[in-house]
Amino acid sequence: MRVLVTGASGYVGSHAVKSLLASGHRPRLLVRDPGRTGRVLAAIGVDAGDAEMCHGDMLDEEAVDRALDGCDAVIHAAAALGVTGRRTDLVTVNVTGTRNVVGGAVARGLDPVIHTSTIAVFVPPAGPMITSDAPLARPRTGYGRSKLEAERYARSLQDDGAPVTIVYPGGVLGPSQPHLDAMPAGLAAGLGIAWPVSPGGVSLLDVRDLGDALARCVEPGRGGRRLILGGHYVRWPEFADLCDALTGVRCRRIPLPGGLMIALGTLLDAAKKVHGFRYPLTRDAAELMVTLVPSDDTVALDALGLTLRPLEESVADTLRWLVAAGHLRPARAGRLGPVSKSPSAARREAEQGAGPDPALDRRRGAAPPGRRAGGQRGLETGPGSHKEFVMPVRALQGVLTPVAQRLASAPWFARIGPKVVPPLDRVLHRLSGGRVLLPAIVLPSIVLTTTGRKTGLPRETPLICLPEEDGSFVVVGSNFGRDHHPAWTVNLLADPRAEVRYQGRRIPVTAQALEGAERAEVWPRLVRIWSVYDTYVERADQRELRVFRLTPS
């Protein structure tokens, strides 16, 4: 059959093209950039000459009509991703594109018309298992809402009797991504930085299995179908354990309550709207992480005669590709990375019989030395070529600082912030073993431990600080601009001896209240790092904000 494919230059669409060719179909590709599409296909072993290129945009109704001429079926796999774009842009691509391609195919009588949706349209789930008749959710981001609108349109065509097949994949992973999508990006961040251990879990589907599934859907006469294909469901601690077993390197874990994960995703969404950067965590993604339940894939697997490859193989191949593409440091991939051994180490392994067990590697999905699973040759990378997926601290601060300043300067935040931020920060700091501090995401920060003036007990307070060249720290008792001084400043005036935790170190300090010329000298530098201090001065017009220098004892 001649099958029109959209999104052929993307991750899912390119693998659908490969599977269509392997099944004997004749794919026609609606593409905006034939050269780029050819490069993407070549990366997965497909000769672009084996598929027919049709230049055009799915938003152009006439171009779609030309591409549909002479076709028997359609696989619609194109979509705009992310939360950084305006809602109107996302609706234009995800909804208008679906109307042009899927609606145009139905109007011409093509059979089948395959629409690639997402399991996320069911999240948060209504029950312990996601099935095709589960109610649709209400996503909050522009991307999620646009996908839901496209989903409802496709279902309306089914209700009218059109032979539309809707496929709901889970989190897609595997090798050779044209762009670093959310799932592999999150995997790289989890191994490269720290693994957030939250409630819930994740459904993982190999892109090669999804490509095969879409190709197998090309079967006329089946009518409208809804096929859930979430893949392998694992809880987050189990996923971390699997990565440890595959790499031989234990990833750092940070227990995070579900509410905190969602709050962090919400903050990042706001930052992306201001600055337009990419980062794998969004509010929708966080909600998916903490609420997702297993899916019932039985109907889809039986209908398509499909067997999913082992999860170990998919994760191992993904990690190898992340290293080869420079998104993950080889050290974090352990035995899956391209590690070269000294001759003496190799001799010791041979003498002690400590070499890798090929049978075990095969069970875990590891490829033989020098080759990837699936027959692809491992890519060689030179020194300095690895760009681990970690947003540089300064870049992240540059993005989030204006957002945080806008939030902190709002009058309503002066009422809510003191009740929410310090307790939340203390919980996060404790759960992460001292590795995560909310202010540190935005600015240099410390945890100050003072002695309670009345109780004599230690009191911890997370604070933004100005680190000085002499090793001291300057802090401000802003209290969000409220009309009374924060308790930690009262404690320091009563007992200037304190302790600072900064960048993993515990530092005994002595506090000195700055006044007069000393305070005037340091204030402009404080405002440069946190301009909201001037707003707090205006708000707290009945008191002068206390400023302290904390000098190592």
XYZ file of C-alpha atoms in Angstrom:
553
model
C 0.000 0.000 0.000
C 1.071 3.590 -0.610
C 1.117 5.219 2.824
C 1.478 8.939 3.473
C 3.634 9.608 6.559
C 3.895 12.938 8.368
C 6.702 13.612 10.838
C 9.204 11.476 8.913
C 12.063 13.712 10.032
C 11.137 13.044 13.663
C 11.851 10.226 16.067
C 8.637 8.212 15.735
C 7.887 9.026 12.099
C 11.319 7.985 10.839
C 11.036 4.584 12.510
C 7.535 4.182 11.086
C 9.032 4.718 7.619
C 11.676 2.071 8.284
C 9.056 -0.446 9.417
C 6.774 0.329 6.469
C 9.596 -0.396 4.028
C 10.422 -3.629 5.849
C 6.750 -4.655 5.535
C 6.682 -4.056 1.782
C 4.682 -0.816 1.805
C 5.506 2.262 -0.283
C 5.818 5.283 2.021
C 5.292 8.804 0.731
C 6.704 11.460 3.057
C 5.224 14.932 3.488
C 8.308 16.938 4.482
C 9.373 20.564 4.695
C 13.094 19.797 4.387
C 13.914 16.752 2.228
C 17.640 17.036 2.969
C 17.135 16.936 6.712
C 14.677 14.059 6.408
C 17.212 12.134 4.347
C 19.856 12.592 7.038
C 17.482 11.424 9.779
C 16.546 8.320 7.804
C 20.173 7.553 6.961
C 21.011 7.591 10.689
C 18.710 4.585 11.208
C 19.850 2.740 8.098
C 17.160 3.850 5.639
C 18.001 4.996 2.108
C 15.911 8.103 1.458
C 15.650 7.015 -2.170
C 13.471 4.107 -1.087
C 10.718 6.518 -0.031
C 8.922 9.143 -2.103
C 9.461 12.708 -0.876
C 6.614 15.185 -1.213
C 7.672 18.728 -0.346
C 5.110 20.629 1.704
C 3.756 21.607 5.103
C 0.868 19.879 6.857
C -0.534 23.335 7.683
C -0.910 23.972 3.945
C -4.190 22.322 2.964
C -3.329 22.319 -0.740
C 0.050 20.688 -0.086
C -1.656 18.014 2.012
C -4.183 17.385 -0.770
C -1.373 16.886 -3.291
C 0.404 14.500 -0.928
C -2.780 12.476 -0.384
C -3.344 11.961 -4.120
C -2.861 8.292 -4.950
C -2.356 7.164 -1.330
C -4.182 4.260 0.283
C -3.518 5.008 3.963
C -2.007 7.616 6.296
C 0.212 7.567 9.386
C 0.029 10.973 11.067
C 3.039 11.142 13.403
C 3.884 14.862 13.292
C 3.311 17.158 16.276
C 4.714 20.285 17.873
C 6.293 19.587 21.250
C 6.976 21.541 24.413
C 5.544 24.292 26.600
C 7.741 27.158 25.413
C 5.634 28.103 22.406
C 2.510 30.192 22.445
C -0.726 28.277 22.764
C -1.871 29.565 19.363
C 1.237 28.074 17.712
C 0.701 24.684 19.346
C -2.967 24.583 18.385
C -2.085 25.544 14.824
C 0.335 22.649 14.451
C -1.285 19.942 16.550
C -4.944 20.663 15.811
C -4.954 22.307 12.383
C -2.349 19.833 11.139
C -4.474 16.932 12.358
C -7.580 18.346 10.701
C -5.759 18.756 7.390
C -4.061 15.344 7.364
C -6.473 13.050 9.207
C -9.601 14.894 8.111
C -8.381 15.114 4.519
C -7.604 11.393 4.437
C -11.032 10.500 5.810
C -12.722 12.759 3.241
C -10.908 10.882 0.462
C -11.953 7.499 1.825
C -8.469 6.269 2.772
C -8.365 3.180 4.986
C -6.843 3.075 7.522
C -6.100 6.577 8.795
C -3.683 6.254 11.729
C -3.380 9.067 14.271
C -0.516 8.969 16.785
C -1.764 10.306 20.118
C -0.203 9.847 23.582
C -1.017 7.986 26.774
C -0.743 11.365 28.507
C -4.294 12.251 27.406
C -5.465 9.857 30.155
C -3.327 11.427 32.923
C -4.127 11.892 35.747
C -5.763 8.472 35.418
C -9.226 7.723 36.732
C -8.392 4.184 37.898
C -5.582 1.721 38.634
C -5.213 0.705 34.961
C -5.324 2.786 31.772
C -7.591 1.288 29.113
C -8.866 2.561 25.773
C -12.257 3.445 27.265
C -10.764 5.457 30.154
C -11.960 9.081 30.408
C -9.755 11.792 28.940
C -7.854 14.054 31.327
C -7.533 17.840 31.438
C -3.897 18.810 30.784
C -2.806 22.295 31.832
C -0.075 23.237 29.341
C -0.694 24.526 25.836
C 0.911 21.406 24.398
C -1.252 19.069 26.450
C -4.439 20.944 25.607
C -3.578 21.019 21.909
C -3.016 17.243 21.880
C -6.345 16.797 23.655
C -8.130 18.904 21.030
C -6.553 16.818 18.269
C -7.606 13.665 20.147
C -11.208 14.806 20.379
C -11.256 15.615 16.677
C -9.951 12.151 15.766
C -12.556 10.552 18.040
C -15.329 12.572 16.428
C -14.338 11.068 13.070
C -14.483 7.603 14.619
C -17.948 8.362 15.969
C -19.020 9.146 12.395
C -17.816 5.704 11.289
C -14.452 6.685 9.783
C -11.693 3.996 9.813
C -9.447 6.021 12.116
C -6.981 4.098 14.284
C -5.704 6.041 17.306
C -2.491 4.756 18.893
C -1.566 5.820 22.448
C 2.169 5.240 23.065
C 3.855 5.641 26.432
C 7.237 7.286 26.994
C 9.284 6.618 23.873
C 12.974 5.773 24.151
C 15.667 4.085 22.109
C 18.720 5.034 20.061
C 19.277 7.580 17.265
C 17.056 10.513 18.182
C 17.040 13.446 15.718
C 16.341 15.698 18.716
C 16.721 14.934 22.395
C 13.109 14.336 23.425
C 11.762 14.357 26.961
C 12.238 10.699 27.898
C 15.909 10.253 26.862
C 16.645 13.775 28.101
C 15.197 12.910 31.495
C 17.175 9.664 31.525
C 20.393 11.561 30.814
C 19.604 14.114 33.511
C 18.753 11.365 36.018
C 22.061 9.577 35.518
C 24.116 12.726 35.015
C 22.746 14.796 37.904
C 20.428 12.895 40.240
C 17.490 10.528 39.999
C 14.252 11.950 41.440
C 12.520 9.142 43.334
C 8.838 10.027 43.483
C 5.525 8.228 43.738
C 4.190 6.767 40.516
C 6.145 5.298 37.649
C 6.738 5.412 33.915
C 5.622 3.447 30.858
C 8.543 2.872 28.486
C 8.129 1.945 24.827
C 11.000 1.344 22.416
C 10.733 3.571 19.342
C 11.521 0.566 17.140
C 8.550 -1.312 18.593
C 6.347 1.749 18.078
C 7.480 2.009 14.452
C 6.578 -1.656 13.934
C 3.205 -1.132 15.625
C 2.306 1.787 13.358
C 3.295 -0.198 10.269
C 1.198 -3.166 11.419
C -1.796 -0.862 11.830
C -1.804 -0.433 8.039
C -4.533 -2.984 7.465
C -7.754 -1.930 5.704
C -11.211 -3.013 6.718
C -10.678 -2.921 10.496
C -12.810 0.170 11.153
C -12.137 2.607 13.974
C -9.751 1.379 16.675
C -8.157 2.748 19.843
C -4.941 0.943 20.710
C -3.202 1.525 24.036
C 0.531 0.816 23.782
C 2.118 2.149 26.951
C 4.940 -0.390 27.011
C 6.807 -1.629 30.082
C 5.621 0.005 33.317
C 8.195 0.445 36.094
C 8.145 2.481 39.274
C 10.862 5.103 39.623
C 13.002 3.232 42.180
C 12.844 0.138 39.937
C 13.919 2.181 36.920
C 16.894 3.538 38.871
C 17.814 0.006 39.981
C 17.663 -1.191 36.360
C 20.039 1.561 35.245
C 22.402 0.665 38.098
C 22.389 -2.983 37.000
C 23.021 -2.136 33.348
C 25.794 0.398 33.919
C 27.397 -0.962 37.077
C 27.327 2.624 38.394
C 24.903 3.626 41.134
C 23.035 6.783 40.180
C 22.429 9.452 42.800
C 18.864 9.375 44.135
C 16.818 12.242 45.563
C 13.486 11.356 47.213
C 10.960 14.007 46.139
C 7.317 14.153 47.269
C 4.849 14.249 44.406
C 3.573 17.715 45.293
C 7.081 19.130 45.268
C 7.800 17.564 41.867
C 4.669 19.142 40.397
C 5.525 22.521 41.961
C 8.991 22.407 40.404
C 7.511 21.561 37.006
C 5.118 24.500 37.325
C 7.996 26.862 38.114
C 9.971 25.645 35.104
C 6.934 26.087 32.844
C 6.709 29.724 33.929
C 10.418 30.196 33.275
C 10.148 28.677 29.799
C 7.396 31.108 28.845
C 9.704 33.993 29.736
C 12.988 32.683 28.328
C 12.128 29.890 25.887
C 14.735 27.341 27.019
C 14.359 23.552 26.908
C 14.400 21.279 29.925
C 12.705 17.875 30.239
C 10.579 18.657 33.320
C 7.215 20.386 32.861
C 4.113 20.450 35.028
C 2.406 17.924 32.775
C 5.518 15.732 32.820
C 5.716 15.969 36.620
C 2.057 15.044 36.969
C 2.646 12.136 34.602
C 5.644 11.029 36.688
C 3.802 10.937 40.003
C 0.346 9.720 38.924
C 0.884 7.325 36.002
C -0.419 3.785 36.438
C 0.122 0.711 34.219
C -1.719 0.443 30.911
C -3.541 -2.569 29.506
C -1.747 -3.181 26.189
C -3.289 -6.616 25.617
C -5.756 -5.518 22.933
C -3.084 -3.713 20.904
C -0.466 -6.454 21.208
C -2.943 -9.173 20.227
C -4.457 -7.178 17.369
C -1.062 -6.333 15.897
C 0.682 -9.625 16.681
C 3.423 -7.610 18.363
C 5.918 -8.658 21.037
C 7.804 -5.854 22.771
C 11.557 -6.203 23.092
C 12.932 -6.508 26.657
C 13.103 -3.266 28.594
C 16.762 -3.969 29.431
C 17.631 -3.910 25.731
C 15.811 -0.630 25.116
C 17.388 1.161 28.082
C 20.880 -0.166 27.300
C 20.652 0.938 23.660
C 19.372 4.354 24.742
C 22.249 4.841 27.175
C 24.831 3.809 24.576
C 23.390 6.310 22.148
C 23.284 9.097 24.763
C 27.001 8.578 25.371
C 27.869 8.351 21.672
C 25.874 11.507 20.902
C 27.561 13.423 23.724
C 24.521 13.811 25.986
C 25.892 11.663 28.824
C 29.403 11.308 30.212
C 30.862 7.829 29.600
C 31.655 7.514 33.309
C 27.941 7.718 34.140
C 27.169 4.934 31.627
C 29.701 2.600 33.243
C 30.128 -0.650 31.369
C 27.872 0.619 28.573
C 30.236 3.477 27.783
C 33.270 3.306 25.450
C 35.834 2.621 28.183
C 39.377 1.794 27.115
C 41.491 -0.302 29.486
C 45.212 -0.317 29.993
C 47.081 -3.452 28.831
C 47.886 -4.359 32.433
C 44.224 -4.092 33.449
C 43.208 -6.236 30.492
C 45.801 -8.890 31.442
C 44.582 -8.901 35.047
C 40.995 -9.405 33.887
C 42.040 -12.286 31.650
C 44.118 -13.923 34.401
C 41.400 -13.530 37.046
C 38.512 -14.450 34.748
C 36.905 -11.124 35.539
C 35.856 -10.325 32.008
C 32.257 -9.548 31.149
C 29.785 -12.397 30.843
C 28.448 -12.312 27.244
C 25.359 -14.307 28.214
C 24.567 -11.865 31.014
C 25.134 -8.946 28.668
C 22.718 -10.435 26.160
C 20.072 -10.895 28.856
C 20.525 -7.272 29.902
C 20.357 -6.024 26.347
C 24.043 -5.057 26.128
C 25.663 -5.239 22.719
C 28.821 -7.242 21.962
C 32.070 -5.260 22.127
C 32.281 -2.721 19.317
C 28.677 -3.198 18.222
C 25.272 -1.936 19.266
C 22.281 -4.173 19.822
C 20.498 -4.370 16.500
C 23.740 -4.528 14.516
C 24.702 -0.845 14.513
C 28.360 -0.032 14.894
C 29.145 1.963 18.011
C 30.092 5.585 17.341
C 33.591 6.718 18.260
C 33.851 9.988 20.131
C 36.959 11.984 20.829
C 38.048 13.832 23.963
C 35.880 16.791 24.782
C 33.052 15.679 22.513
C 30.651 14.725 25.300
C 28.041 17.321 26.170
C 26.143 15.780 29.045
C 22.532 16.888 29.245
C 23.017 19.228 32.180
C 21.912 22.817 31.962
C 24.884 24.901 33.207
C 24.209 26.405 36.608
C 24.774 29.965 35.393
C 22.450 29.442 32.424
C 19.732 28.003 34.657
C 20.155 30.878 37.098
C 19.949 33.360 34.233
C 16.644 31.841 33.188
C 15.002 31.399 36.587
C 16.244 34.504 38.419
C 13.954 37.002 36.614
C 10.991 34.678 37.132
C 11.777 34.272 40.833
C 12.282 38.032 41.246
C 8.942 38.776 39.632
C 7.266 36.257 41.932
C 9.063 37.409 45.084
C 8.233 41.083 44.471
C 4.473 40.440 44.277
C 2.623 41.803 47.347
C 0.597 38.606 47.768
C 3.822 36.595 47.964
C 4.846 38.531 51.087
C 1.881 36.937 52.851
C 2.282 33.409 51.481
C 6.028 33.086 50.903
C 7.178 33.054 54.556
C 4.694 30.285 55.346
C 5.544 28.110 52.347
C 9.112 28.656 51.136
C 11.227 28.042 54.295
C 9.397 24.848 55.403
C 9.401 23.514 51.841
C 13.078 24.328 51.484
C 13.975 22.567 54.731
C 12.082 19.429 53.675
C 13.726 19.386 50.248
C 17.161 19.975 51.753
C 16.687 17.158 54.254
C 15.232 14.654 51.758
C 18.030 15.302 49.282
C 20.726 14.755 51.873
C 21.749 18.402 51.678
C 22.194 18.375 47.880
C 19.175 20.461 46.854
C 18.233 23.942 48.063
C 15.510 25.981 46.357
C 17.287 29.376 46.494
C 20.448 27.745 45.113
C 18.593 27.073 41.857
C 18.426 30.843 41.415
C 21.335 32.373 43.399
C 24.223 31.464 45.720
C 22.628 30.219 48.924
C 23.450 28.871 52.355
C 21.716 27.110 55.210
C 22.326 29.177 58.340
C 22.100 27.476 61.741
C 21.590 29.854 64.657
C 20.857 29.257 68.342
C 17.307 30.061 69.379
C 17.293 33.101 71.670
C 14.579 31.674 73.913
C 14.921 27.913 73.454
C 18.676 27.500 73.031
C 17.943 24.984 70.248
C 19.546 25.037 66.776
C 17.429 26.769 64.134
C 18.052 26.258 60.398
C 17.178 28.883 57.785
C 17.892 28.724 54.018
C 19.109 32.135 52.808
C 20.317 33.837 49.650
C 23.859 35.051 50.243
C 26.582 37.215 48.738
C 29.844 35.223 48.937
C 32.853 37.503 49.472
C 36.433 36.964 48.314
C 37.657 36.662 51.919
C 35.384 33.646 52.481
C 32.677 35.521 54.360
C 28.984 35.669 53.451
C 26.651 38.669 53.479
C 22.967 37.987 54.188
C 19.870 40.173 54.493
C 16.996 39.807 56.962
C 14.346 40.731 54.412
C 11.487 38.539 55.652
C 9.877 39.172 52.230
C 9.452 42.854 53.163
C 7.094 42.222 56.054
C 6.948 44.667 58.945
C 8.934 42.618 61.469
C 12.447 41.192 61.525
C 12.937 37.470 60.881
C 13.700 35.345 63.941
C 17.164 34.321 62.743
C 18.346 37.951 62.898
C 17.158 38.199 66.495
C 19.048 34.991 67.282
C 22.274 36.360 65.758
C 22.054 39.585 67.740
C 21.695 37.519 70.917
C 24.449 35.028 69.976
C 26.607 35.812 66.909
C 28.079 32.299 66.830
C 26.516 30.243 64.047
C 27.180 27.657 61.360
C 26.853 27.866 57.580
C 26.377 24.977 55.145
C 27.647 26.011 51.735
C 28.432 23.781 48.743
C 28.553 20.679 50.936
C 30.807 22.230 53.617
C 29.972 23.068 57.227
C 31.608 26.351 58.236
C 31.549 27.819 61.775
C 30.992 31.578 61.477
C 30.674 34.698 63.595
C 27.997 37.230 62.655
C 28.499 40.996 62.529
C 25.592 43.382 61.954
C 26.572 45.914 59.279
C 25.605 49.523 59.810
C 26.469 52.939 58.445
C 29.232 53.029 55.839
C 29.759 49.250 55.887
C 26.109 48.633 55.128
C 26.033 51.351 52.474
C 29.070 49.836 50.734
C 27.640 46.338 50.456
C 24.021 47.208 49.666
C 24.468 47.960 45.918
C 26.206 44.608 45.476
C 23.339 42.846 47.242
C 20.802 44.543 44.982
C 22.775 43.500 41.911
C 22.297 39.817 42.750
C 18.709 40.168 44.040
C 17.002 43.371 42.904
C 13.889 42.548 44.944
C 15.710 43.791 48.071
C 14.871 47.371 47.013
C 11.211 46.367 46.754
C 11.403 44.901 50.251
C 12.878 48.174 51.579
C 9.912 50.130 50.211
C 7.452 47.580 51.555
C 9.027 47.450 55.044
C 9.109 51.227 55.512
C 8.747 50.899 59.298
C 12.037 49.036 59.722
C 15.507 48.871 58.216
C 16.403 45.476 56.781
C 19.193 43.977 58.875
C 22.380 43.025 57.031
C 24.970 40.630 58.494
C 28.434 39.572 57.507
C 29.164 35.942 58.452
C 32.909 35.464 58.831
C 34.482 32.003 59.229
C 35.592 31.558 62.838
